[in-house]
Short mmCIF file of C-alpha atoms in Angstrom, two decimals:
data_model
loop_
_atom_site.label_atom_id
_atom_site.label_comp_id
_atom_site.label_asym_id
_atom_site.label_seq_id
_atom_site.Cartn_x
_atom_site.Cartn_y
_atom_site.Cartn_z
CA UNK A 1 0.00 0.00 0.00
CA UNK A 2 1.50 3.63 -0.94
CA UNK A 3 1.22 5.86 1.93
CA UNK A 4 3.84 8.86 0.52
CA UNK A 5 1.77 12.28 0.43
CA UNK A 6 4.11 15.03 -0.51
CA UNK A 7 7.57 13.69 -0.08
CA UNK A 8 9.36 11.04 2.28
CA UNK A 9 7.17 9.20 4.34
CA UNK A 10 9.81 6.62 5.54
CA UNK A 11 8.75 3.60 4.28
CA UNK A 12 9.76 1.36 7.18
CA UNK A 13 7.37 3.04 9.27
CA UNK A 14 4.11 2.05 7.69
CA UNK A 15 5.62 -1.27 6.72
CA UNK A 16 6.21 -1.77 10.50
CA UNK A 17 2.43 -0.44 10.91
CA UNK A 18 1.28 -2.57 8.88
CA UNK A 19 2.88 -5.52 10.08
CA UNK A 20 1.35 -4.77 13.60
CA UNK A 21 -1.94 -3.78 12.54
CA UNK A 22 -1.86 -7.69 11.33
CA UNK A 23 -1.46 -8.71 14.65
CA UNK A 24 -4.39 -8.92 17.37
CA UNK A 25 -2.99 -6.26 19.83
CA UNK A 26 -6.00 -5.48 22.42
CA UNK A 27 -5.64 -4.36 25.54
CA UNK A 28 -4.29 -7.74 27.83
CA UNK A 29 -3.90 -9.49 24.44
CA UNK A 30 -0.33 -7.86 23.38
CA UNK A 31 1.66 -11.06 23.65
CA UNK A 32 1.69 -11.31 20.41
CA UNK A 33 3.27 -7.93 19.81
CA UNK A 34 5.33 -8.44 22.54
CA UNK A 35 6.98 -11.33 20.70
CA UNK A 36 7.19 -9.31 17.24
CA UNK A 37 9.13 -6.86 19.39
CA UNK A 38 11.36 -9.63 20.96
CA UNK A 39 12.28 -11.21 17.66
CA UNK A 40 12.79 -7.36 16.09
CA UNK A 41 15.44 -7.00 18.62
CA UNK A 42 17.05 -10.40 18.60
CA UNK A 43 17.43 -10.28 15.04
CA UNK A 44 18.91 -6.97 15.40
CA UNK A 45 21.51 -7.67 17.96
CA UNK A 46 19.77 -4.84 20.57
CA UNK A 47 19.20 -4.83 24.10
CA UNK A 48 15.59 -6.32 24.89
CA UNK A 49 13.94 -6.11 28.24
CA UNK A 50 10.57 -7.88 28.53
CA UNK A 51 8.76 -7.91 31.28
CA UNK A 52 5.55 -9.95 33.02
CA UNK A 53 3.25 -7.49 31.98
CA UNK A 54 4.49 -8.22 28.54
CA UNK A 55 6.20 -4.12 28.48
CA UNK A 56 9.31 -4.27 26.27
CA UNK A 57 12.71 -1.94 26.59
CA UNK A 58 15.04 -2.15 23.37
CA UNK A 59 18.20 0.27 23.27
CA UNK A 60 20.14 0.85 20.60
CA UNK A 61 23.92 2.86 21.27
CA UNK A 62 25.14 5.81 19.84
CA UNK A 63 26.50 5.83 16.82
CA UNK A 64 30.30 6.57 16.54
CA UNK A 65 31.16 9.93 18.08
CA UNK A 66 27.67 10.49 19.95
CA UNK A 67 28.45 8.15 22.64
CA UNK A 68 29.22 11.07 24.98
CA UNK A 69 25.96 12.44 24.53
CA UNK A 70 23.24 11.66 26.83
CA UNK A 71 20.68 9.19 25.72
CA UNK A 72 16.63 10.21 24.76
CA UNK A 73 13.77 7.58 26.07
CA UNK A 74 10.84 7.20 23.11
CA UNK A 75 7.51 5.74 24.57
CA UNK A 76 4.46 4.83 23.24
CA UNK A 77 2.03 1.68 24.04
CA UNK A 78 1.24 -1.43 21.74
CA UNK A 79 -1.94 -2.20 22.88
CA UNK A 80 -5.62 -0.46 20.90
CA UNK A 81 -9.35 0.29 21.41
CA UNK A 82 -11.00 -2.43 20.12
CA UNK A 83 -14.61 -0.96 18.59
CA UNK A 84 -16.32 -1.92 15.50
CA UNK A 85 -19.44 -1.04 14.04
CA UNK A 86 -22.57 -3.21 14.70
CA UNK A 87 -23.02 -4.26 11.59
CA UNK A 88 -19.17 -5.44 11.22
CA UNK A 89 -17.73 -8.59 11.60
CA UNK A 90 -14.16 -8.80 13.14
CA UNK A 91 -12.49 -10.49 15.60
CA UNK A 92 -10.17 -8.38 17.72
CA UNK A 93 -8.54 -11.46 19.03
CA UNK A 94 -7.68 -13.37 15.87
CA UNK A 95 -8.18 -10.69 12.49
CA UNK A 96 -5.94 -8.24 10.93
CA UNK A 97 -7.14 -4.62 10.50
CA UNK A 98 -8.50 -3.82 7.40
CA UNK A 99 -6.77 -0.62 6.47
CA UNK A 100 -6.85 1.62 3.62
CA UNK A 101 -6.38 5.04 2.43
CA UNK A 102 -9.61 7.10 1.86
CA UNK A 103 -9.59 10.06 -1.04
CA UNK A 104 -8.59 13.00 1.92
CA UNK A 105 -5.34 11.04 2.51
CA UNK A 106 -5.65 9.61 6.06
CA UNK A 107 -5.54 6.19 6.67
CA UNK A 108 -8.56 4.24 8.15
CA UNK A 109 -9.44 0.42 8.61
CA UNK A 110 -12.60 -0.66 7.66
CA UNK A 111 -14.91 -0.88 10.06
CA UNK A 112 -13.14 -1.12 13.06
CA UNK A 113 -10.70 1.22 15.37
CA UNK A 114 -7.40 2.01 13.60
CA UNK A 115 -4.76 1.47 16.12
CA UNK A 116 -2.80 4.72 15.11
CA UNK A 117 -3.35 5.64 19.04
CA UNK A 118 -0.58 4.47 19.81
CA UNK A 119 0.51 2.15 16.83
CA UNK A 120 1.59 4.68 14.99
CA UNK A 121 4.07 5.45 18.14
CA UNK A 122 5.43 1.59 17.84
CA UNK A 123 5.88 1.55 14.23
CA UNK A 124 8.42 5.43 14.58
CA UNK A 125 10.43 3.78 17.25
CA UNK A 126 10.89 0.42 15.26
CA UNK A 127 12.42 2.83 12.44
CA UNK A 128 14.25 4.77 14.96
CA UNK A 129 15.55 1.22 16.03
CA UNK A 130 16.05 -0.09 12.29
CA UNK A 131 18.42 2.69 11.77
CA UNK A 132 16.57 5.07 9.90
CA UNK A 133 18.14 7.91 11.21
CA UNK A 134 21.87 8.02 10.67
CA UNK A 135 23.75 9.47 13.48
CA UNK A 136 21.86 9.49 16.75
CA UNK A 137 22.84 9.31 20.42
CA UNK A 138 22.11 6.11 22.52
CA UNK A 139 18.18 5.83 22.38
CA UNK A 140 15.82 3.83 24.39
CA UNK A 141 12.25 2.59 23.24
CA UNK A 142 10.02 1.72 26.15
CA UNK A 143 7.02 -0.26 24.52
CA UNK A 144 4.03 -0.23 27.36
CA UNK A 145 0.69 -2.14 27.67
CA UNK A 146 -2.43 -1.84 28.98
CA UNK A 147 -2.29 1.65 28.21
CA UNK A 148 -6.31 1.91 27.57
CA UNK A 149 -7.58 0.30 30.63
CA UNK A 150 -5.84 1.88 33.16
CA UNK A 151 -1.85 2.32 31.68
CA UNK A 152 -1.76 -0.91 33.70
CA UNK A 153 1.63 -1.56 32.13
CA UNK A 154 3.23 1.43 32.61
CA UNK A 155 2.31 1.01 36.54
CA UNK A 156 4.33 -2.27 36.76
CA UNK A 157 7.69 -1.58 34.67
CA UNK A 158 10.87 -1.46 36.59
CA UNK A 159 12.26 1.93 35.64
CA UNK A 160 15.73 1.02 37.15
CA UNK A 161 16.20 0.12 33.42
CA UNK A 162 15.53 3.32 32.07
CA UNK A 163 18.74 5.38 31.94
CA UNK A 164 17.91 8.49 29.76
CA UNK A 165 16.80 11.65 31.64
CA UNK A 166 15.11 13.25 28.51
CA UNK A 167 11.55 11.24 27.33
CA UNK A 168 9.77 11.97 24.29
CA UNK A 169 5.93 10.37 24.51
CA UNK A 170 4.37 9.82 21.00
CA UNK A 171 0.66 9.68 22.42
CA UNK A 172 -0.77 12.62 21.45
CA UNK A 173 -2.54 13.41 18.29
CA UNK A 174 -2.48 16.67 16.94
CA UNK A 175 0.33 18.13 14.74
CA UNK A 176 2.59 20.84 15.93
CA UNK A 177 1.04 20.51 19.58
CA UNK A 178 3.60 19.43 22.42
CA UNK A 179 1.15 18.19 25.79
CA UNK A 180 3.27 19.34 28.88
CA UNK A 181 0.65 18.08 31.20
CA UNK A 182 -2.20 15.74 31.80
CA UNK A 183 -5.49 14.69 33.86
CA UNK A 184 -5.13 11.41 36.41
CA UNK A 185 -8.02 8.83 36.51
CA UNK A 186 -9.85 6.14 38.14
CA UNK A 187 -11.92 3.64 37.25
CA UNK A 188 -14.97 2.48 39.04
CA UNK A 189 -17.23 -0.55 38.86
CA UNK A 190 -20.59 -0.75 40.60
CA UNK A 191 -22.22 -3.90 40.40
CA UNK A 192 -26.35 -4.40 40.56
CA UNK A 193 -27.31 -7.74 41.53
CA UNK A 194 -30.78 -8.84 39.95
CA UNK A 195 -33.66 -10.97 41.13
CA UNK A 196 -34.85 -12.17 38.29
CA UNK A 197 -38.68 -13.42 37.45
CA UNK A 198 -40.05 -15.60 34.85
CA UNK A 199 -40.80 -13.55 32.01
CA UNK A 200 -44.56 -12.18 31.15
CA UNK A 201 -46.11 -9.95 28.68
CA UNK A 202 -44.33 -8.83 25.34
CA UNK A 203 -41.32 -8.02 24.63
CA UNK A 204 -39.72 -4.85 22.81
CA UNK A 205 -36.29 -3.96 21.75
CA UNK A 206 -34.80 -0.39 22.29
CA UNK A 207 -31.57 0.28 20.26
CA UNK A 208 -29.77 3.61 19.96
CA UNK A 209 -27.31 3.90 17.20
CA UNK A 210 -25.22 6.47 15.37
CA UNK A 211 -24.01 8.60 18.36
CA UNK A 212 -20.17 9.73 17.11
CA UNK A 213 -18.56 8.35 20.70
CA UNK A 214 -14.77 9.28 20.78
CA UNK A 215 -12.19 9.62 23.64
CA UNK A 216 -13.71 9.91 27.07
CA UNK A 217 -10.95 12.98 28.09
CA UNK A 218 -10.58 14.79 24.99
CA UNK A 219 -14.04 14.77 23.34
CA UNK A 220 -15.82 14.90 26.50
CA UNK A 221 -15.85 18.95 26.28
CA UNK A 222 -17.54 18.34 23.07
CA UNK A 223 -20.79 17.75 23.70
CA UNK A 224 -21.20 14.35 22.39
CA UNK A 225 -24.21 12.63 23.54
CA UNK A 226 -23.48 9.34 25.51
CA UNK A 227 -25.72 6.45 24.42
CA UNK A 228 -25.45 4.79 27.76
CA UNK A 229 -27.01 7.86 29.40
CA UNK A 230 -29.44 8.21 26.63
CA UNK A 231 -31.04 5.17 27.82
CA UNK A 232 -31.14 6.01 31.09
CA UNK A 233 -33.52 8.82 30.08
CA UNK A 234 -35.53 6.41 27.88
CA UNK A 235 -36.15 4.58 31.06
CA UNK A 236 -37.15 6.94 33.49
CA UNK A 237 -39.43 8.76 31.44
CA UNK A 238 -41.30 5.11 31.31
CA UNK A 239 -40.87 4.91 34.82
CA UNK A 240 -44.56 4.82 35.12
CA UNK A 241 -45.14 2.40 32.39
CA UNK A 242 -45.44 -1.28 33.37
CA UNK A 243 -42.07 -2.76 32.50
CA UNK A 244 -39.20 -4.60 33.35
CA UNK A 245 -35.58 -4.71 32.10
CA UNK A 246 -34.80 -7.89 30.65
CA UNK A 247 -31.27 -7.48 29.30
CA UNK A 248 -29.38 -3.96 28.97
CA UNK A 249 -25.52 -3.30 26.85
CA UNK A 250 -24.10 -0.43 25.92
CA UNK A 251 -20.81 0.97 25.34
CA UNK A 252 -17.39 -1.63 25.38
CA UNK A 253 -14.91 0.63 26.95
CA UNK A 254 -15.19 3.18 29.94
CA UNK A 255 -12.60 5.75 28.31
CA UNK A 256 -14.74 5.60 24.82
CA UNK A 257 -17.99 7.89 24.96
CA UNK A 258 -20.77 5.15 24.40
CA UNK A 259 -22.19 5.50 20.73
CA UNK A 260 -24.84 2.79 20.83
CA UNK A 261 -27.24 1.27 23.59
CA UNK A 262 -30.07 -1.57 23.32
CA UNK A 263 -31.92 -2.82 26.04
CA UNK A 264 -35.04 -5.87 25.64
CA UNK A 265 -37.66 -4.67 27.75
CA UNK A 266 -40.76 -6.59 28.79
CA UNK A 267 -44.63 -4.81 28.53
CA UNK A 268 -47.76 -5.21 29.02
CA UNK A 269 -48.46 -2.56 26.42
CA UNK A 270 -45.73 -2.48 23.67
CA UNK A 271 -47.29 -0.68 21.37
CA UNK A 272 -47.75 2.82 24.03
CA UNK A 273 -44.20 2.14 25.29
CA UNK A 274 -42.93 2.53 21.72
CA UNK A 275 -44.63 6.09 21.24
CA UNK A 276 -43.30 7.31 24.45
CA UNK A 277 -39.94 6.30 23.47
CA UNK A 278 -40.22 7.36 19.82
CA UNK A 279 -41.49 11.03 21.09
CA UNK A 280 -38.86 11.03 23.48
CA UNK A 281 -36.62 10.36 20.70
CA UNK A 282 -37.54 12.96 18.43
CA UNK A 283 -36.77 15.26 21.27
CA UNK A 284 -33.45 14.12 22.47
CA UNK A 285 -32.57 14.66 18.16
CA UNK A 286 -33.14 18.07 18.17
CA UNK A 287 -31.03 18.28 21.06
CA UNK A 288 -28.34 16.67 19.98
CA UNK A 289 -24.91 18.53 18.32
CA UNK A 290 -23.90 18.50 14.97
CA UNK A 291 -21.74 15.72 15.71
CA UNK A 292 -24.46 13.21 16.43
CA UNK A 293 -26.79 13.87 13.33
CA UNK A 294 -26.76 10.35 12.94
CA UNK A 295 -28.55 9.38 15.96
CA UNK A 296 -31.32 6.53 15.55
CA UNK A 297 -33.38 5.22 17.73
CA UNK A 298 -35.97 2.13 17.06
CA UNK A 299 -38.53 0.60 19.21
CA UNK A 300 -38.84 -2.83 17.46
CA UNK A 301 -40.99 -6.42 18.77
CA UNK A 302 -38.64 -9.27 19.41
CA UNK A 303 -38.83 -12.78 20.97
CA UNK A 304 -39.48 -12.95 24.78
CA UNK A 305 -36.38 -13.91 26.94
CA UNK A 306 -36.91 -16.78 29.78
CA UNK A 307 -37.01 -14.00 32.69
CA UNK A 308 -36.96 -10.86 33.56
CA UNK A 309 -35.59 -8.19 35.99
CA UNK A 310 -38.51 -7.76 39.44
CA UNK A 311 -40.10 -4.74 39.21
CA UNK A 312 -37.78 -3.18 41.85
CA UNK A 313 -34.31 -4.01 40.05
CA UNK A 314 -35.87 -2.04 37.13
CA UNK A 315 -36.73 0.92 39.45
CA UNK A 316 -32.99 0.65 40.64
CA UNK A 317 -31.49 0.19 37.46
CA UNK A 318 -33.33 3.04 35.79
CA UNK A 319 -32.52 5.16 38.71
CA UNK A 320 -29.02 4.51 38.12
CA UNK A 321 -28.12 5.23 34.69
CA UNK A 322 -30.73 8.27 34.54
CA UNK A 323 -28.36 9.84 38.29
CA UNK A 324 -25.40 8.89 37.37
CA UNK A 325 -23.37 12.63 36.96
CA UNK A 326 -21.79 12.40 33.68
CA UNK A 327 -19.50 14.58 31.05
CA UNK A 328 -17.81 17.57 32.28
CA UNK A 329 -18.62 18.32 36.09
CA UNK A 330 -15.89 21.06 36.17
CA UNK A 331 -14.32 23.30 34.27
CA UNK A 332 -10.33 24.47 35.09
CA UNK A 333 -10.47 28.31 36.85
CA UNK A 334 -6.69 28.47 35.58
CA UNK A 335 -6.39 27.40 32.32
CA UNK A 336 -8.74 28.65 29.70
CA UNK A 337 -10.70 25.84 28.07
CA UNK A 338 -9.55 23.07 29.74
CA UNK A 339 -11.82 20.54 31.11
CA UNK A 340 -11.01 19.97 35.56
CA UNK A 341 -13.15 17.38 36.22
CA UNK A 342 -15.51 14.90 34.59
CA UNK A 343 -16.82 11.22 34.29
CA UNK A 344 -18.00 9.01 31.75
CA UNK A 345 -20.35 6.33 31.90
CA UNK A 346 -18.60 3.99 29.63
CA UNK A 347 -20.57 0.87 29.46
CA UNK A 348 -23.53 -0.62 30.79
CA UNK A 349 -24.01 -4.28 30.83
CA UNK A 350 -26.17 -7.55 31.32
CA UNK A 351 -24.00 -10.61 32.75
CA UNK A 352 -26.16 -13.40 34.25
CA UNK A 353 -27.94 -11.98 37.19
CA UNK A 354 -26.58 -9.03 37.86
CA UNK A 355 -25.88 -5.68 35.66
CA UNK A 356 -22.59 -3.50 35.72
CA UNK A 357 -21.61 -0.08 34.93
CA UNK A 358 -18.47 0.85 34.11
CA UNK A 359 -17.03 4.44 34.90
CA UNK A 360 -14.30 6.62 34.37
CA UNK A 361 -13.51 9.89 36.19
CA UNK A 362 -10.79 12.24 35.42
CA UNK A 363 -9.38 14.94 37.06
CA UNK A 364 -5.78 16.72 37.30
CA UNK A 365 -6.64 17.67 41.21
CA UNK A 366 -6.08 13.97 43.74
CA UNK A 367 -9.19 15.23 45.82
CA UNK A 368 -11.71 15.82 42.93
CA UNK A 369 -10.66 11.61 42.00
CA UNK A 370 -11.21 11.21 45.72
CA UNK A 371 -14.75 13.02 45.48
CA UNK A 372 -15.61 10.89 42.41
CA UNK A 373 -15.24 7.99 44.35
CA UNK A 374 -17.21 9.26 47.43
CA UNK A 375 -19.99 10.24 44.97
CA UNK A 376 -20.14 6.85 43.30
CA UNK A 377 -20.42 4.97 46.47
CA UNK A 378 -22.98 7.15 47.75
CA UNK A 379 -24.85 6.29 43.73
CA UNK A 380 -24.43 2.34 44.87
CA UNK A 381 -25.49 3.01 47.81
CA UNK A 382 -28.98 4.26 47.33
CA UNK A 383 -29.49 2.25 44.32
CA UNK A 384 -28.73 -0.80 45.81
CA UNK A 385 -25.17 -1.87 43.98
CA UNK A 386 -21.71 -2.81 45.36
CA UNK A 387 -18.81 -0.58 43.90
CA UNK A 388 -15.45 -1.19 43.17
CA UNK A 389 -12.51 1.44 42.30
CA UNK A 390 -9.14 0.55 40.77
CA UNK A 391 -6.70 1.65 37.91
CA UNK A 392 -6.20 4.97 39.64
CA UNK A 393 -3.38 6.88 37.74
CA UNK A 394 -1.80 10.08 39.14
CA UNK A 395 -1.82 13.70 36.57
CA UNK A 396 1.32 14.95 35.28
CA UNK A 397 1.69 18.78 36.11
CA UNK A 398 3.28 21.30 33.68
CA UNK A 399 6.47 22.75 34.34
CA UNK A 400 7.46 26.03 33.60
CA UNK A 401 11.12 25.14 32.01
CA UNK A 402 11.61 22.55 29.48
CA UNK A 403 14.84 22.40 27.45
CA UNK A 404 13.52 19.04 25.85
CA UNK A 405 10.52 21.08 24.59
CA UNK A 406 12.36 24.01 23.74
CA UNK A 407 14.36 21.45 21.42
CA UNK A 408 10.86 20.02 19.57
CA UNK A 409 9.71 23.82 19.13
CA UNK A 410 13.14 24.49 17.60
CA UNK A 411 12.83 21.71 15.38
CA UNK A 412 9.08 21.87 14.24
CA UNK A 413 9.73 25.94 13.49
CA UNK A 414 12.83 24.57 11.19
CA UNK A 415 10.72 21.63 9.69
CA UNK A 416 7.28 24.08 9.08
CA UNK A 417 7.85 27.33 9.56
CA UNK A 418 5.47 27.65 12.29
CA UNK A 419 5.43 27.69 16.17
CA UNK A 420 4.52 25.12 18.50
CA UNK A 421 1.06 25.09 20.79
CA UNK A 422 1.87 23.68 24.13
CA UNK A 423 -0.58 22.63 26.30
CA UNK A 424 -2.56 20.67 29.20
CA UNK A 425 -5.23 17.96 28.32
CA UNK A 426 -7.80 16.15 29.92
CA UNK A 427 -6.65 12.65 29.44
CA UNK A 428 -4.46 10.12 30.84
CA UNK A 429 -1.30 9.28 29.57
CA UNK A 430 1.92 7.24 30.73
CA UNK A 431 4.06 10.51 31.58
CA UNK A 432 2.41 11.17 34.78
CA UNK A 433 3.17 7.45 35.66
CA UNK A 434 6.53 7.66 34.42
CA UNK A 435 7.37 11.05 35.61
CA UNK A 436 5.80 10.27 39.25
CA UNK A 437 8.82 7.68 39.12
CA UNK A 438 10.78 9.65 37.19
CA UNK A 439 10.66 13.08 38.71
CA UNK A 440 14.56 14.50 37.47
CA UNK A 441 12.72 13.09 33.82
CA UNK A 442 12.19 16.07 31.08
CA UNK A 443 9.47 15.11 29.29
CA UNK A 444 7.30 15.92 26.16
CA UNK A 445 4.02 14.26 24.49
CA UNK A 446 3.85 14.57 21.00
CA UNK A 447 2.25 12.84 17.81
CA UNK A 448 0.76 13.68 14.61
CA UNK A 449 -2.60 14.56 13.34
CA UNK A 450 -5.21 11.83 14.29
CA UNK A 451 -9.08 12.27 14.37
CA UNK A 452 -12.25 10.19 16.25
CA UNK A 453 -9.94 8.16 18.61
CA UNK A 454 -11.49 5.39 20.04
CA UNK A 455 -13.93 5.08 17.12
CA UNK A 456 -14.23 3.17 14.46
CA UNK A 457 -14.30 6.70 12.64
CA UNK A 458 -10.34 6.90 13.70
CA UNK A 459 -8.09 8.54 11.02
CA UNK A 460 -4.28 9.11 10.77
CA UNK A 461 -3.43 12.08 8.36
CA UNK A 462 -0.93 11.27 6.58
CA UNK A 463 0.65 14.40 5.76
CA UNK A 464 0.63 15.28 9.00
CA UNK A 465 2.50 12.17 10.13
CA UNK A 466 4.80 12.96 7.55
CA UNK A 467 6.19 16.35 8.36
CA UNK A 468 5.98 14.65 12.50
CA UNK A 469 8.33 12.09 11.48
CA UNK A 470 10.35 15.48 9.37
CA UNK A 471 10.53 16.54 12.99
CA UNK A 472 11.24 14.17 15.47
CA UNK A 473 14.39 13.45 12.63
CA UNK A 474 15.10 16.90 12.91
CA UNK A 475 14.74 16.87 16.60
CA UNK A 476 17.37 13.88 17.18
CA UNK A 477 20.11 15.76 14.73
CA UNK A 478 19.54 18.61 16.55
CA UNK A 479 20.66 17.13 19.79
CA UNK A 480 23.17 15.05 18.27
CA UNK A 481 25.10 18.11 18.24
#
């Protein structure tokens, strides 16, 4: 496949994209990865550290006369989203991406998540490592995992290995942008155990569809509808309809904004349950932003289940997902723009007899993740769940003084012409983990141009990853010097 825009896209790095686009690389499913990283090294001759967690640390020394210089860290993580479109049919654990190039000149896969966030990261250090830049001090590549669930891998690596005091992140995605700081996070999982009955009366099917979803931290601010929540509305405004919940799943991820929702509902009057729902519907669309023109919403008959929520697990469950505080709950009084505080209810699910929701809070402040937590357990409380918190992550807070990101303004102004935005974003990434063991680390989070992360709308402009890679070269000469 020909990826070359304008000039010299480097060909090994979208070879090495695609070869690990062909290889199943979910989050707690990077083994496989893990060993094309292994045997990269070994046939290379380079230093390879892998660890339980299946994180992997290849160096590669200076080239002659650079050895004196000190050393720059590149990190990214292997593992992807894994989201498809309903009406797709992939296997995240066993099929390839399907990707192409569409007429605009980003690259897409079919269907499905791309994996650019943080492939795209993994395939520019493999070059790096292959020796497609000529001179270069000693460098260090610190492939992570579990990066989307919780940057569980970046938790457990020993960082006695790391030697290199200067730490370029490629996990952000917008062109000519260096991130100097981030939110932290926690996860939360409350847990509603059912009592179920044996089914009566008919049975409908509610399914949302066409919501645009995206990344729970940095599309949160942009008033994307969440389909999870959605239903939760559905629901209460039937609250005094007689019906029960028979089944209920939306969303796959907590830190992807849930773009569809279906729940199978038993009635003893389908056919008035439907209106309500399809008025309600017609509503929420003229709500709704430009982004979510797509929304559907169908009320359709369907065969009846063997049982049924009680009448009181329905009243809970409703009361749940229509409560549950969710988007933006703060804004920052410091930084113009910049989202504080929020939570996103993720996914929603039937397993057996019980139902969980999945949650994920983010805030740069400790005490506003400590809040989060209070407020969910007060939620399960009341509503009759158990809750669970885990995966917390600390923020990474912007310093003032940067020489490191001095050197990629320098660099991007020689490669473009144009000056660098820095910034602060609402979203998790390894550098706070790193950093918080780390702390005499300089770091920088870069990447180029990506759009609808965590969607299967995700796109990697090509151009822009082309003048990146222009820049990071440039960036590595420059302190080569």
């Amino acid at each position: 496949m020909e990826y070359v825009v304008k000039g010299r896209n480097p060909a090994s790095v979208f070879r090495f994209f695609e070869e690990i686009s062909a290889i199943p690389r979910g989050s707690y499913n990077e083994r496989g990865v893990a060993d094309y990283l292994e045997a990269f090294a070994t046939a290379r001759g380079l230093f390879c550290y892998r660890d339980a967690h299946e994180n992997v640390l290849i160096k590669i020394p200076a080239t002659a006369g650079l050895e004196h210089l000190p050393s720059i860290l590149f990190q990214g993580h292997t593992d992807m989203v894994c989201e498809k479109n309903a009406d797709v049919e992939h296997d995240f654990l066993r099929d390839p991406l399907k990707l192409y190039v569409d007429k605009k000149g980003f690259l897409r896969a079919k269907g499905t998540t791309l994996g650019a966030d943080n492939g795209i990261a993994v395939a520019m250090m493999l070059a790096l490592l292959d020796g497609e830049v000529a001179e270069h001090p000693a460098m260090e590549c610190l492939f992570t995992t579990a990066e989307e669930v919780g940057l569980n891998g970046a938790h457990g690596f020993d960082y006695s290995k790391i030697t290199a005091r200067r730490m370029v992140n490629m996990d952000s995605e917008a062109l000519g942008v260096i991130t100097a700081g981030c939110a932290g996070g926690i996860r939360s999982d409350l847990c509603c155990t059912l009592h179920p009955e044996p089914f009566a009366g008919s049975a409908l099917r509610i399914s949302i569809r066409g919501l645009m979803g995206g990344h729970s931290g940095e599309n949160i601010k942009d008033g994307r509808a969440n389909a999870n929540k959605l239903m939760g509305r559905l629901l209460a405004a039937a609250r005094d309809f007689d019906f029960r919940i028979v089944s209920i799943l939306g969303g796959s991820k907590d830190n992807a904004i849930p773009r569809e929702c279906e729940a199978v509902l038993a009635c003893a009057d389908p056919d008035a349950l439907a209106d309500l729902f399809t008025e309600q519907g017609e509503a929420i669309a003229r709500e709704l932003s430009r982004d979510d023109l797509s929304f559907t919403l169908t009320c359709e008959d369907c065969e009846p289940e063997a049982m049924m929520s009680s009448r009181e697990d329905t009243l809970r469950l409703t009361a749940l997902l229509a409560c549950a505080a969710n988007g933006v709950q703060e804004m920052s009084r410091d930084v113009a723009g910049l989202v504080e505080y929020s939570r996103n209810l993720g996914v929603i699910r039937t397993e057996g007899d019980a139902v969980h929701a999945v949650f994920s809070s983010r805030s740069s402040m400790e005490s506003r993740l400590d809040a989060s937590i209070r407020e969910l357990d007060a939620l399960a409380a009341v509503t009759g769940c158990t809750a669970k918190h885990h995966s917390r992550y600390p923020g990474w807070e912007f310093s003032p003084r940067s020489a490191l990101r001095e050197a990629y303004a320098a660099a991007y102004r020689a490669v473009t012409g144009k000056d660098v935005i820095v910034n602060v974003i609402h979203a998790g990434l390894e550098c706070g983990i790193i950093y918080s063991k780390l702390p005499d680390m300089d770091i920088i989070s870069i990447g180029p141009t990506m759009q609808d992360i965590h969607s299967p709308n995700e796109a990697l402009d090509l151009g822009a990853t082309e003048v990146f890679w222009t820049t990071v070269e440039r960036l590595i000469q420059d302190l080569s010097k």
